[in-house]
mmCIF file of C-alpha atoms and ligand atoms in Angstrom:
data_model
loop_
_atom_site.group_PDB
_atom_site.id
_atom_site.type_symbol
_atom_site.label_atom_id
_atom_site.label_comp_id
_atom_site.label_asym_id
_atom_site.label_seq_id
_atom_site.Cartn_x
_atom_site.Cartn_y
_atom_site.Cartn_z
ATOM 1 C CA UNK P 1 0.000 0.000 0.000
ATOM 2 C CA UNK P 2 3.097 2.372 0.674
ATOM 3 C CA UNK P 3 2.210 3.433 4.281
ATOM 4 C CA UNK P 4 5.438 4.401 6.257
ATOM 5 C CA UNK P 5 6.486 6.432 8.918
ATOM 6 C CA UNK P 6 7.775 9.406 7.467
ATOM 7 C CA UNK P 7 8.981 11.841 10.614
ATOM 8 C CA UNK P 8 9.541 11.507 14.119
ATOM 9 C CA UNK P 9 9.895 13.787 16.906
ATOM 10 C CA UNK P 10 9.529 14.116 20.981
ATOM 11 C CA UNK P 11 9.525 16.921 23.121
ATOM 12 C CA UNK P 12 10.812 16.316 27.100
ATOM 13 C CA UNK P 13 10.396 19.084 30.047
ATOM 14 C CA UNK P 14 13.484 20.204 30.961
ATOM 15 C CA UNK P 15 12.443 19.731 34.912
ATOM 16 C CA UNK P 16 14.571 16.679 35.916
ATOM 17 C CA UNK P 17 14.111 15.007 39.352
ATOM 18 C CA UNK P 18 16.300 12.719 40.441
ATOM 19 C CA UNK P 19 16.352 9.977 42.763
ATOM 20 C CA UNK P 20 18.528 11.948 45.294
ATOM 21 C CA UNK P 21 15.477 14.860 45.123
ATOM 22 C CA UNK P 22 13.118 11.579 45.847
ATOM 23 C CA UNK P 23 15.083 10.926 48.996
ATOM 24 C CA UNK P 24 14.018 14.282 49.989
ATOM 25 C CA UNK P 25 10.370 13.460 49.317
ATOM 26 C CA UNK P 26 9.521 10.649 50.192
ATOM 27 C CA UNK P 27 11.376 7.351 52.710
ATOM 28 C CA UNK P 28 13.356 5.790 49.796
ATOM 29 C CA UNK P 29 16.938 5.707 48.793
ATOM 30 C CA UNK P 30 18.768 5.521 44.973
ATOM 31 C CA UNK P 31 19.632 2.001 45.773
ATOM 32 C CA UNK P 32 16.753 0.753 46.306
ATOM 33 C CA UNK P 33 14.818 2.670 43.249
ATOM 34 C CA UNK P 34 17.616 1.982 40.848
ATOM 35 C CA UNK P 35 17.873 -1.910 42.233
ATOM 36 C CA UNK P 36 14.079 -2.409 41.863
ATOM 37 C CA UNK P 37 13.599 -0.273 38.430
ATOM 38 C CA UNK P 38 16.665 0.510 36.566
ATOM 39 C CA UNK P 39 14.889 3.985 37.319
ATOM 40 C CA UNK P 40 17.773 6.948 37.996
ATOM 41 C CA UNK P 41 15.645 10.305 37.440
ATOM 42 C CA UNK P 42 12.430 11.305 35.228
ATOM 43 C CA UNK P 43 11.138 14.660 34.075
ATOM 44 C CA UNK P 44 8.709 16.534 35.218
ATOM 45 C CA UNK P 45 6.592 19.113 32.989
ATOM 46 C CA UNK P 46 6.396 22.930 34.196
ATOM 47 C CA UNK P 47 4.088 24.240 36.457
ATOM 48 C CA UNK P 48 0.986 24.916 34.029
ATOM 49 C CA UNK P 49 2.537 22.828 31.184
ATOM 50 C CA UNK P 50 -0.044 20.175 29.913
ATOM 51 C CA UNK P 51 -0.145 17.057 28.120
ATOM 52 C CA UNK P 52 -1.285 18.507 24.830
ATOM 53 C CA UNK P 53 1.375 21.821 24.869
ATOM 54 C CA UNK P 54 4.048 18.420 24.866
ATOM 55 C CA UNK P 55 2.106 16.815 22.481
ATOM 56 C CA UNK P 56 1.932 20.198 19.602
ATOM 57 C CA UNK P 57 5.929 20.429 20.716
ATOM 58 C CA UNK P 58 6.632 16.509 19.841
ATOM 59 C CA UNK P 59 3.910 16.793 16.512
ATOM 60 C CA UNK P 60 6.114 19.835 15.795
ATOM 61 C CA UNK P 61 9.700 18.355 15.825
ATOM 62 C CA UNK P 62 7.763 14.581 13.805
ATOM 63 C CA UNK P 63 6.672 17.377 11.001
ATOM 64 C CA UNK P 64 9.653 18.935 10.642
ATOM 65 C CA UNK P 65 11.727 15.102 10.428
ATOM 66 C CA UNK P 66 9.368 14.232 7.931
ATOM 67 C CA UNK P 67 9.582 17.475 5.642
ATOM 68 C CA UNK P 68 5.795 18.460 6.065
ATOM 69 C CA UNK P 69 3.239 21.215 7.594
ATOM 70 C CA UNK P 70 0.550 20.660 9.535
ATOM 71 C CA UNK P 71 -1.479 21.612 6.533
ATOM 72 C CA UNK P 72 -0.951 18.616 4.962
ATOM 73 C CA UNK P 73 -2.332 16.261 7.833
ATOM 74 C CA UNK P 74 -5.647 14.188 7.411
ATOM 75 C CA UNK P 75 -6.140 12.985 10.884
ATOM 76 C CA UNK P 76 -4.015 13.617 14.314
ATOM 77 C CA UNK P 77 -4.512 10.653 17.259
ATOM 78 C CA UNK P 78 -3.542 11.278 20.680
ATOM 79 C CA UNK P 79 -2.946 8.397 23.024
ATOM 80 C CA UNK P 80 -2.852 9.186 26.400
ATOM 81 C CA UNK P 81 -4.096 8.922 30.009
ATOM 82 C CA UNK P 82 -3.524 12.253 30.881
ATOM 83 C CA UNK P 83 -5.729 14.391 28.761
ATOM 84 C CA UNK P 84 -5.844 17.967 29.267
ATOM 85 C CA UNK P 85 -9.363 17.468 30.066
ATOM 86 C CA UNK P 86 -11.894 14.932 29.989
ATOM 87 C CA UNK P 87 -13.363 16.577 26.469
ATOM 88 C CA UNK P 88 -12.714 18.118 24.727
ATOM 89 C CA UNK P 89 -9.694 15.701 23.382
ATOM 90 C CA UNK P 90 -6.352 16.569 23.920
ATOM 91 C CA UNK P 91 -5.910 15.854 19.838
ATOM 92 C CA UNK P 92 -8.478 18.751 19.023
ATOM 93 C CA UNK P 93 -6.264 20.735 21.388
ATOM 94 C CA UNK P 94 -3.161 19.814 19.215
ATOM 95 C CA UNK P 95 -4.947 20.409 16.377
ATOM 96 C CA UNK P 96 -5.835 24.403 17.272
ATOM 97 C CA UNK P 97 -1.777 24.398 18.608
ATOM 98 C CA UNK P 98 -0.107 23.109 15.082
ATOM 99 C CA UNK P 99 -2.086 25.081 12.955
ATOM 100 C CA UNK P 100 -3.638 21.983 11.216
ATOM 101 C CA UNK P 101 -6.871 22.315 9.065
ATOM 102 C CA UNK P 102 -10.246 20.893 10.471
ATOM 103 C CA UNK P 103 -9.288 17.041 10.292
ATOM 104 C CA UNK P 104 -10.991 15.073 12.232
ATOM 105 C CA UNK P 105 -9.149 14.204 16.043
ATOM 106 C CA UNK P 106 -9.647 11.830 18.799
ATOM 107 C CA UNK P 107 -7.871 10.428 21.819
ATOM 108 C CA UNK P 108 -7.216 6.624 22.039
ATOM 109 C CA UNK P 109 -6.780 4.925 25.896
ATOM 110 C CA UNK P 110 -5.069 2.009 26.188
ATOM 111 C CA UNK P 111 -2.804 3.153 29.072
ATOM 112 C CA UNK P 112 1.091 2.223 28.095
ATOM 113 C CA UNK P 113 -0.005 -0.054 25.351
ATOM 114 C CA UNK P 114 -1.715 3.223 23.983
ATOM 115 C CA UNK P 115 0.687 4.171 21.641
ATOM 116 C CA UNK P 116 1.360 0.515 19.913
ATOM 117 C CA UNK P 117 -2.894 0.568 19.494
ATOM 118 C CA UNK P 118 -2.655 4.319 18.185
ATOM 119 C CA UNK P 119 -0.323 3.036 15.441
ATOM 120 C CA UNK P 120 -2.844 -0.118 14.560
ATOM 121 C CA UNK P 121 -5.941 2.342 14.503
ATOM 122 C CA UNK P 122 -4.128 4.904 12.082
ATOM 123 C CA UNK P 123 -2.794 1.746 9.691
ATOM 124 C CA UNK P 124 -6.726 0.073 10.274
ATOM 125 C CA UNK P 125 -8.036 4.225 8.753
ATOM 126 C CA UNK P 126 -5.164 4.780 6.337
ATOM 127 C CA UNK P 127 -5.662 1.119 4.543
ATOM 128 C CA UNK P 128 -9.571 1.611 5.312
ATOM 129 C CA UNK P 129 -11.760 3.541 2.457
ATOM 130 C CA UNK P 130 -11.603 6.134 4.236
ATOM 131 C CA UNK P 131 -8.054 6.797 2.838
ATOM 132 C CA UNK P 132 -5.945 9.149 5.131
ATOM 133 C CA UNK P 133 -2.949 9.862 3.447
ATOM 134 C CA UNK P 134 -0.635 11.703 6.235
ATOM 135 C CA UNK P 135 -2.012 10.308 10.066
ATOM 136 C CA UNK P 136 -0.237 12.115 12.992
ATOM 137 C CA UNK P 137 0.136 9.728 15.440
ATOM 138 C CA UNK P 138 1.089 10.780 19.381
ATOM 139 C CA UNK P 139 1.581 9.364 22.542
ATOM 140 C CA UNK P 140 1.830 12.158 25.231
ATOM 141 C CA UNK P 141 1.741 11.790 29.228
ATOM 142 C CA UNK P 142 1.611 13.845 31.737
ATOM 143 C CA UNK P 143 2.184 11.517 34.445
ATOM 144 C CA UNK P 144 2.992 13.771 37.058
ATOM 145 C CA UNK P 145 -0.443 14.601 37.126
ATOM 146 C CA UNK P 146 -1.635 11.578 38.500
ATOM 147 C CA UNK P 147 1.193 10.175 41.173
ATOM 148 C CA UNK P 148 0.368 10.686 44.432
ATOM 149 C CA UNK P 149 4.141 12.375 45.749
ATOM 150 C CA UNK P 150 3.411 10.947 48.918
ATOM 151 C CA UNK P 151 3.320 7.329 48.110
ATOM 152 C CA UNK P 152 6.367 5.740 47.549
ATOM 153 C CA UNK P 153 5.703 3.060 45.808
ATOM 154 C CA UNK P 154 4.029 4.423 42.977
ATOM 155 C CA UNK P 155 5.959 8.223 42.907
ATOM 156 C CA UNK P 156 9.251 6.763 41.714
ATOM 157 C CA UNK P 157 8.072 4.876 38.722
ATOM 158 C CA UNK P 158 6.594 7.927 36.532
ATOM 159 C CA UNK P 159 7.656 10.849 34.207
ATOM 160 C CA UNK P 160 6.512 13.546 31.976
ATOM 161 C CA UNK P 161 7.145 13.127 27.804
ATOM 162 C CA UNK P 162 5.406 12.862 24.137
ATOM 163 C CA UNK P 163 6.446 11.448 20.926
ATOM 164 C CA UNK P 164 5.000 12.510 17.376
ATOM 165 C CA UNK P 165 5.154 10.636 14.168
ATOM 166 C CA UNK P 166 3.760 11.118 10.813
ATOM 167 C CA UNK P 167 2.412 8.035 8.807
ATOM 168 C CA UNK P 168 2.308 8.650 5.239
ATOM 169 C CA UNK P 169 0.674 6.555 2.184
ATOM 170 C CA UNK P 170 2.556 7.545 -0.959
ATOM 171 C CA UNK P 171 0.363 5.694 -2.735
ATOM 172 C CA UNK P 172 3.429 3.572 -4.177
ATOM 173 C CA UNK P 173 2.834 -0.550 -4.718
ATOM 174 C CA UNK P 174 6.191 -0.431 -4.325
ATOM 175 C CA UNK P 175 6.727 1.326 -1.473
ATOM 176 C CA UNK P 176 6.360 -1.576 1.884
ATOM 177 C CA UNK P 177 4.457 -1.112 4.723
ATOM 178 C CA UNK P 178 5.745 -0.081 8.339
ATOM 179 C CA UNK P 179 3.301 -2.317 9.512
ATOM 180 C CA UNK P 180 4.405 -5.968 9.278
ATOM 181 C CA UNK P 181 2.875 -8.241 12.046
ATOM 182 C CA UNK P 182 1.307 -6.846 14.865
ATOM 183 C CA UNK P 183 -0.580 -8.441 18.149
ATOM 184 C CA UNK P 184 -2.693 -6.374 20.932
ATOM 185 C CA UNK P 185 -4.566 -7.893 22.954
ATOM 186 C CA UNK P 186 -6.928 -6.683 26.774
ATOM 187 C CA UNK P 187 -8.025 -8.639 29.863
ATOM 188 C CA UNK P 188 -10.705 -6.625 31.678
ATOM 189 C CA UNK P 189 -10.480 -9.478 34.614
ATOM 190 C CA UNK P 190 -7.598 -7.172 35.800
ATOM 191 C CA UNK P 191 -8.728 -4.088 35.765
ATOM 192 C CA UNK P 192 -8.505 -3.347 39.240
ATOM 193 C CA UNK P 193 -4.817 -3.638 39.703
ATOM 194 C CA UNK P 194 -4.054 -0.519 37.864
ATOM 195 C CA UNK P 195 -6.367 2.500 37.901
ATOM 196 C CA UNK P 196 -7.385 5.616 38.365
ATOM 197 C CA UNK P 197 -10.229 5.426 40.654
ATOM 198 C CA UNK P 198 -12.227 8.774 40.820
ATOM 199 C CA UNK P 199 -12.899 11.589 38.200
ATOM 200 C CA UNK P 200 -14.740 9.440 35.557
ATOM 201 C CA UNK P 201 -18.328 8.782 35.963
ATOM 202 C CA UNK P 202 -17.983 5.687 38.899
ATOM 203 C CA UNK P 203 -16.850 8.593 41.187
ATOM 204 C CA UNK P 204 -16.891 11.935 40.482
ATOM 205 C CA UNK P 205 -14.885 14.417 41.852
ATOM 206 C CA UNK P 206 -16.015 14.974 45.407
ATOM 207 C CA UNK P 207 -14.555 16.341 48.699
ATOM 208 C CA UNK P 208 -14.435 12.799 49.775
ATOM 209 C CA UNK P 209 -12.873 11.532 46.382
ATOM 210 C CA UNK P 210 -10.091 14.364 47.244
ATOM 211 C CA UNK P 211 -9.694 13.707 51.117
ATOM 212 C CA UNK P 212 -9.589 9.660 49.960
ATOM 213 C CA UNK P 213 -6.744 10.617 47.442
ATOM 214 C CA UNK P 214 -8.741 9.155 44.842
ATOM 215 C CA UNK P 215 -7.980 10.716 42.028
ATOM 216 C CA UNK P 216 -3.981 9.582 42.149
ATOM 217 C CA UNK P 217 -2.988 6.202 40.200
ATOM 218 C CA UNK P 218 -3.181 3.382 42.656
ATOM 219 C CA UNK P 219 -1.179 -0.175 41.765
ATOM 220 C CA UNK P 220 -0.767 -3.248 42.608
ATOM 221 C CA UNK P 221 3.128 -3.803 41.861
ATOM 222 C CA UNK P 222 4.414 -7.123 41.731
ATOM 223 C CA UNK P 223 0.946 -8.527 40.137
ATOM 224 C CA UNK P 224 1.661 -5.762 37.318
ATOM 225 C CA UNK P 225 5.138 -7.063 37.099
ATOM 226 C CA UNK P 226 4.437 -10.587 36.799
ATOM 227 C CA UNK P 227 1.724 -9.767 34.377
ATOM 228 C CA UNK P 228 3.696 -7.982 32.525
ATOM 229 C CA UNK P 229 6.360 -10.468 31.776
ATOM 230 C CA UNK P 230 3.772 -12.939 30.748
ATOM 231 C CA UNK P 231 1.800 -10.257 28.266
ATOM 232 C CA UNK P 232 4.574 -8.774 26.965
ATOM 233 C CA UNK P 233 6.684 -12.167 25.946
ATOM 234 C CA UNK P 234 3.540 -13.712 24.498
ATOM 235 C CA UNK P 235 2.482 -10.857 22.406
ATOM 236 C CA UNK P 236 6.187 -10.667 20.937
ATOM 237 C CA UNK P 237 6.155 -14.523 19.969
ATOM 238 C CA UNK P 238 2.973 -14.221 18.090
ATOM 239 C CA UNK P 239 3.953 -11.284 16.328
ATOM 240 C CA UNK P 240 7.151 -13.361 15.477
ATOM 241 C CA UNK P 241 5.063 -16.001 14.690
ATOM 242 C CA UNK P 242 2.490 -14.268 12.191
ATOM 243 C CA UNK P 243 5.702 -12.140 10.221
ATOM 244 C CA UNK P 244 7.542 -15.336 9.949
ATOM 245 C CA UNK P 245 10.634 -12.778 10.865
ATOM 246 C CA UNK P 246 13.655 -14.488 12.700
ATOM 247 C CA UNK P 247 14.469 -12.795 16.012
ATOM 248 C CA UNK P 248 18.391 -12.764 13.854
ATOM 249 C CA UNK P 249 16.476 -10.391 11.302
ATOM 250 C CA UNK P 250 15.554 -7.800 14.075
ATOM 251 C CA UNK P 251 17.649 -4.769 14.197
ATOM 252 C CA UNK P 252 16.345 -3.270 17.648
ATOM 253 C CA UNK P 253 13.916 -4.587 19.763
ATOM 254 C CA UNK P 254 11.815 -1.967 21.590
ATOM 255 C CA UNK P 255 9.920 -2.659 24.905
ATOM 256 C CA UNK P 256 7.841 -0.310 27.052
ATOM 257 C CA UNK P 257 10.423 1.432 29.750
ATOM 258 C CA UNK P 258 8.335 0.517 32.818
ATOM 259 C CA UNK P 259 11.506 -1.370 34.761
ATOM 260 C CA UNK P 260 14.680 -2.489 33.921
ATOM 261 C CA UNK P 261 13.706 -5.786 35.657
ATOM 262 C CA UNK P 262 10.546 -6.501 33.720
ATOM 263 C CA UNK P 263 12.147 -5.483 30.289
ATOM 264 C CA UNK P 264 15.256 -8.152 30.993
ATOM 265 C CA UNK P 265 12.831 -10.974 32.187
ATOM 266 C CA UNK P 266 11.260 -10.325 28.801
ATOM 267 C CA UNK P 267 14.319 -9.996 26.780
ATOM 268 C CA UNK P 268 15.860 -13.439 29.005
ATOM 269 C CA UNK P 269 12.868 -15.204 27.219
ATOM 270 C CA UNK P 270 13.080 -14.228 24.114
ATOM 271 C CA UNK P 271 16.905 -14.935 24.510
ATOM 272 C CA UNK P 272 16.789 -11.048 22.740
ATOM 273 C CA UNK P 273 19.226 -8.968 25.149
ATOM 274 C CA UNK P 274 21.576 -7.883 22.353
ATOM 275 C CA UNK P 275 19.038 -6.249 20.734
ATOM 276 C CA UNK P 276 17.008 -4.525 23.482
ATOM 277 C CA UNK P 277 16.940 -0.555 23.843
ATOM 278 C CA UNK P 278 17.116 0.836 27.492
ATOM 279 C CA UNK P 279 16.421 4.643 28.232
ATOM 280 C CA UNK P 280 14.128 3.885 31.624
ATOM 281 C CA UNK P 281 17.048 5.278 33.416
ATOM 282 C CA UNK P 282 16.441 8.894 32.136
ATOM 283 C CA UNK P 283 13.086 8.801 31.580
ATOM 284 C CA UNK P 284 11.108 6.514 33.946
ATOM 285 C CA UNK P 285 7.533 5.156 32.961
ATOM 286 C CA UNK P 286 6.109 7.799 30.732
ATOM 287 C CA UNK P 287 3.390 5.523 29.572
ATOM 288 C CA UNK P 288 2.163 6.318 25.886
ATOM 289 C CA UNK P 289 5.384 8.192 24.966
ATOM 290 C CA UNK P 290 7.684 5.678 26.013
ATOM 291 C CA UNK P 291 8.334 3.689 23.401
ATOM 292 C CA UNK P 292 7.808 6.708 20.872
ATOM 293 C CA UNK P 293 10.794 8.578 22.558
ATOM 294 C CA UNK P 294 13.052 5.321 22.316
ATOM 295 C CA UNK P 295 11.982 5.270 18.369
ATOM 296 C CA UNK P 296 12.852 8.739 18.222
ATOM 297 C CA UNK P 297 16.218 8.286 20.326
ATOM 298 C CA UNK P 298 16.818 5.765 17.654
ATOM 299 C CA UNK P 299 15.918 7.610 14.539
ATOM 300 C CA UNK P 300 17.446 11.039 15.537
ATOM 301 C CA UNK P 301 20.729 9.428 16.240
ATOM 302 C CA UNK P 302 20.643 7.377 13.157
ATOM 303 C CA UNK P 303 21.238 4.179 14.935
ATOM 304 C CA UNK P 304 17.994 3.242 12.137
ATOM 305 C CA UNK P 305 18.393 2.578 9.286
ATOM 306 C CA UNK P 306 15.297 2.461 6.303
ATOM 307 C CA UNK P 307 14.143 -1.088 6.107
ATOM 308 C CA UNK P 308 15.339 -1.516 9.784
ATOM 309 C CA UNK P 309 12.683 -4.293 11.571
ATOM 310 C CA UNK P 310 12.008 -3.302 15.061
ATOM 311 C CA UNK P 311 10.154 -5.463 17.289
ATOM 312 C CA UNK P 312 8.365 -3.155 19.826
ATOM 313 C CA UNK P 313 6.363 -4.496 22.925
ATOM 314 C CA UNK P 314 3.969 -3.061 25.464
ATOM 315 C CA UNK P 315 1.793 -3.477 28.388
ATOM 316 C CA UNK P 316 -0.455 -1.276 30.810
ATOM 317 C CA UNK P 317 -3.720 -0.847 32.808
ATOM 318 C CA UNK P 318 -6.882 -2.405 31.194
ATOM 319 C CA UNK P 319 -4.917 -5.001 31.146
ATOM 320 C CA UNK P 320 -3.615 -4.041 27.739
ATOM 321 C CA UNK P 321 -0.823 -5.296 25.934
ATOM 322 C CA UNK P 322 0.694 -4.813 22.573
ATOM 323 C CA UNK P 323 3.699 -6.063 20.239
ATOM 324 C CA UNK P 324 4.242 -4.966 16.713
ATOM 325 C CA UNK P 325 6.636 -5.446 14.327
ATOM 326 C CA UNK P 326 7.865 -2.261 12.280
ATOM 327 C CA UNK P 327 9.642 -1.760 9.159
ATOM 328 C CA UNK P 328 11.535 1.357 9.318
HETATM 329 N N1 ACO O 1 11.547 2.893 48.334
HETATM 330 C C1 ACO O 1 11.838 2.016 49.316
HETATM 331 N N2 ACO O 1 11.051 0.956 49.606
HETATM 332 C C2 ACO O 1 9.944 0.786 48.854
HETATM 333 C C3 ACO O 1 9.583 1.661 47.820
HETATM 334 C C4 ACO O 1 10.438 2.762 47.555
HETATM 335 N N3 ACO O 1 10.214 3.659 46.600
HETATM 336 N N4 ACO O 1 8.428 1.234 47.268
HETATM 337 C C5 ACO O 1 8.073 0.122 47.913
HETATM 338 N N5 ACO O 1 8.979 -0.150 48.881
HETATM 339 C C6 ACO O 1 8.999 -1.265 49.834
HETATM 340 C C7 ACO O 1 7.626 -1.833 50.070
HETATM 341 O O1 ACO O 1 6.966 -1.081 51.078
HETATM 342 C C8 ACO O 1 7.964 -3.233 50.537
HETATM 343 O O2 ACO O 1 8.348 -3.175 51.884
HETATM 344 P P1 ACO O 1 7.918 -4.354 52.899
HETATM 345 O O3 ACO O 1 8.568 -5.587 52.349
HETATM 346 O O4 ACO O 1 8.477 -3.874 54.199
HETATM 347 O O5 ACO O 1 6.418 -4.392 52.826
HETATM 348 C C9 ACO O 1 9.219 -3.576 49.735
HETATM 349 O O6 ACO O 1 9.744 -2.317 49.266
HETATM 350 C C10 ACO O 1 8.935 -4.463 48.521
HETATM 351 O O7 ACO O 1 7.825 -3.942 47.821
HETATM 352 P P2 ACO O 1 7.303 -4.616 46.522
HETATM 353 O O8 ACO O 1 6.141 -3.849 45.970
HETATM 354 O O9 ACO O 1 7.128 -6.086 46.724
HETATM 355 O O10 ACO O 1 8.581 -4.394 45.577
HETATM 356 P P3 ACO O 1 8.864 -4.962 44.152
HETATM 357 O O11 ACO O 1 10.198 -5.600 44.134
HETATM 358 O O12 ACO O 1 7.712 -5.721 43.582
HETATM 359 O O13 ACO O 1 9.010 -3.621 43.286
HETATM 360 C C11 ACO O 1 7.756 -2.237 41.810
HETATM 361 C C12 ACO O 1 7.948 -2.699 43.238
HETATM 362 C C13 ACO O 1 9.013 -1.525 41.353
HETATM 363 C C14 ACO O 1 6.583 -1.269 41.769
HETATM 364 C C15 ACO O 1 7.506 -3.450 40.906
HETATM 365 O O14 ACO O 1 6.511 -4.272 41.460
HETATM 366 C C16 ACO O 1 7.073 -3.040 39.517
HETATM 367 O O15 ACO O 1 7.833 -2.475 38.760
HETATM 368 N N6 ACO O 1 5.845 -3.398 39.133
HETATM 369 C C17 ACO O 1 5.354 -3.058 37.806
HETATM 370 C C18 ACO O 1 4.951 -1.634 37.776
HETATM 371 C C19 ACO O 1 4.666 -1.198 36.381
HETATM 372 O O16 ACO O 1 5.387 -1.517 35.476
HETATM 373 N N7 ACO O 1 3.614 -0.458 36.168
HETATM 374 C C20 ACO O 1 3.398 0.043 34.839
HETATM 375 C C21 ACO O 1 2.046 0.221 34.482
HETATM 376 S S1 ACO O 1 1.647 1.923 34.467
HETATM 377 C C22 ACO O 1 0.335 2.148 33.407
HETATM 378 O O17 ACO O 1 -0.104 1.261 32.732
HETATM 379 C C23 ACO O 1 -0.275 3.514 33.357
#
C-alpha cells in the first residue's frame, strides 16, 4: 500500500528530578529505586505545562523530520491517560496548537499499550476507504499529574514526555508497509490492579474523592510485574510467529520502559538482550510516549536505518498489551 512512517519527533520538560530529590520526598533511597527499576531520574513538565502543549511540541519536531506542515495532515490521534481534560480531546487541542486544518481528532486509551494501538488504529483508517494519506500519530503523558508524591511506591516509577510521528501513504505498490505483524490484545479481569479510581463517571470528583486521594494512580506492583512479563513475551512470539521474521532479522527490539527488571525478564525469554533498547534510566515510565521517545532516540541518532525491523512491545492498565513489528 506504501504506508510508512515518514517523521519523528519528541519533546521532554526540561524539569529533571532525580532519585537523590526523591530521597528528599519521600522514605526511599537511589539504591533501592535503581535496584528495583533501573529507574535513575524522570522529568517533570512545568508548572501549568499540559499534556497537549508536549504533544503540539513533539507533533512539531515529527513534522519537521518528515519534511511536512501541519497543513498537509488528514487525521491527528492522541494516546494518552492524561488528557488535558476529559473533552474536549487533547488531539483537538493539538490540532488548534499546530495550525492543522479541520481534520478530524480523537484520543485513544489504552494506558502504556496506547501508543502501539494508536499506530494499529491509524494503519486500520489509512488502509480503510476512508483513505488518510498523512495520520499524525502521538503518545503524550503527563504523568505527574496523576502520582500521588506521597506514596512511595508508585511516585518513583513515573515521568513527563510525548512522541510525534507522521504516517504517510505515498500511494506507491512499491513502497512496503511499516506495519508488518502486529498483536494487541486486553483482559478486563484485571482491571482493578491498575487505575485511576475517581474523576470518571464511577466517582466523580467529590470532597471525599479528594480527602480519599482518589484521584492519584493506585497499583498493585508485583501482580503488574508478573503480568507484565507474561503479556509482553507472548504478544512478541505471536507477532514473530504471524511475520515469519527471525528474532536474527531484528535490528532493535523496543519494549515499554516501565523497569529495567521486567524489560530483561522479557528480553531473558526471548533470549533477545543484544538487541534490546534501554532509556528507563532517564526517563522513567512515561506511559504512551515511552516507546515513541526510544523510536525517536533511535531515529534522531541514526542508529535506524530504512528497512530496519524493530520489534516493539507493550503493556499497561486495562490489562492491555501490545507487540508490533515495524519496518523502518
Ligand atoms: N523505596 C523504598 N522501599 C519501597 C519503595 C520505595 N520507593 N516502594 C516500595 N517499597 C517497599 C515496600 O513497602 C515493601 O516493603 P515491605 O517488604 O516492608 O512491605 C518492599 O519495598 C517491597 O515492595 P514490593 O512492591 O514487593 O517491591 P517490588 O520488588 O515488587 O518492586 C515495583 C515494586 C518496582 C513497583 C515493581 O513491582 C514493579 O515495577 N511493578 C510493575 C509496575 C509497572 O510496570 N507499572 C506500569 C504500568 S503503568 C500504566 O499502565 C499507566
Amino acid at each position: 500500500m506504501g504506508i510508512r512512517i515518514k517523521g519523528s519527533g519528541r519533546y521532554v520538560p526540561e524539569k529533571i528530578l532525580t532519585n537523590d530529590d526523591l530521597e528528599r520526598m519521600v522514605d526511599t533511597s537511589d539504591e533501592w529505586i535503581v535496584s528495583r527499576t533501573g529507574i535513575r531520574e524522570r522529568h517533570l513538565a512545568a508548572e501549568g505545562e499540559t499534556t497537549s502543549d508536549m504533544a503540539a511540541k513533539a507533533a512539531q519536531k515529527a513534522l519537521e523530520n518528515a519534511g511536512i506542515t501541519a497543513d498537509a495532515l488528514d487525521l491527528i490521534l492522541v494516546s494518552t491517560v492524561t488528557p488535558d481534560h476529559i473533552f474536549p480531546s487533547t488531539a483537538a487541542l493539538v490540532q488548534r496548537k499546530i495550525g492543522a486544518p479541520k481534520c478530524p481528532c480523537f484520543d485513544q486509551e489504552a494506558a502504556c499499550s496506547g501508543l502501539l494501538y494508536a499506530f494499529n488504529t491509524a494503519y486500520g483508517l489509512m488502509a480503510s476507504p476512508l483513505g488518510y494519506k498523512r495520520v499524525l500519530v502521538i503518545g503524550a503523558e503527563k504523568m505527574s499529574s496523576l502520582v500521588d508524591w506521597t506514596d512511595r511506591s508508585t511516585c518513583v516509577l513515573f515521568g513527563d514526555a510525548a512522541a510525534a510521528f507522521v504516517l504517510e501513504n505515498d500511494g506507491n505498490p512499491e513502497t512496503k508497509d511499516f506495519y508488518v505483524a502486529g498483536e494487541i490484545g486486553a483482559d478486563g479481569e484485571w482491571a482493578d490492579i491498575l487505575c485511576v479510581p475517581a474523576g470518571g463517571s464511577a466517582c466523580p470528583a467529590s470532597h471525599r474523592s479528594v480527602d480519599e486521594k482518589l484521584h492519584f494512580l493506585k497499583m498493585g506492583g508485583p501482580k503488574t510485574f508478573h503480568m507484565a512479563v507474561l503479556a509482553m513475551t507472548n504478544a512478541c512470539r505471536a507477532v514473530l510467529a504471524k511475520s515469519g521474521v527471525s528474532k536474527d532479522d531484528i535490528a532493535w527490539a523496543v519494549p515499554h520502559q516501565a523497569n529495567r527488571r521486567i524489560i530483561d525478564a522479557v528480553a531473558e525469554r526471548l533470549d533477545m538482550h543484544d538487541k534490546v533498547y534501554l532509556n528507563v534510566d532517564r526517563y522513567g515510565n512515561t506511559s504512551s510516549a515511552s516507546i515513541g521517545i526510544c523510536l525517536d532516540e533511535l531515529n534522531q541518532s541514526g542508529r535506524l536505518k530504512q528497512g530496519d525491523l524493530v520489534l516493539a512491545a507493550s503493556f499497561g492498565a486495562g490489562l492491555t498489551w501490545a507487540s508490533m513489528l515495524i519496518r523502518w
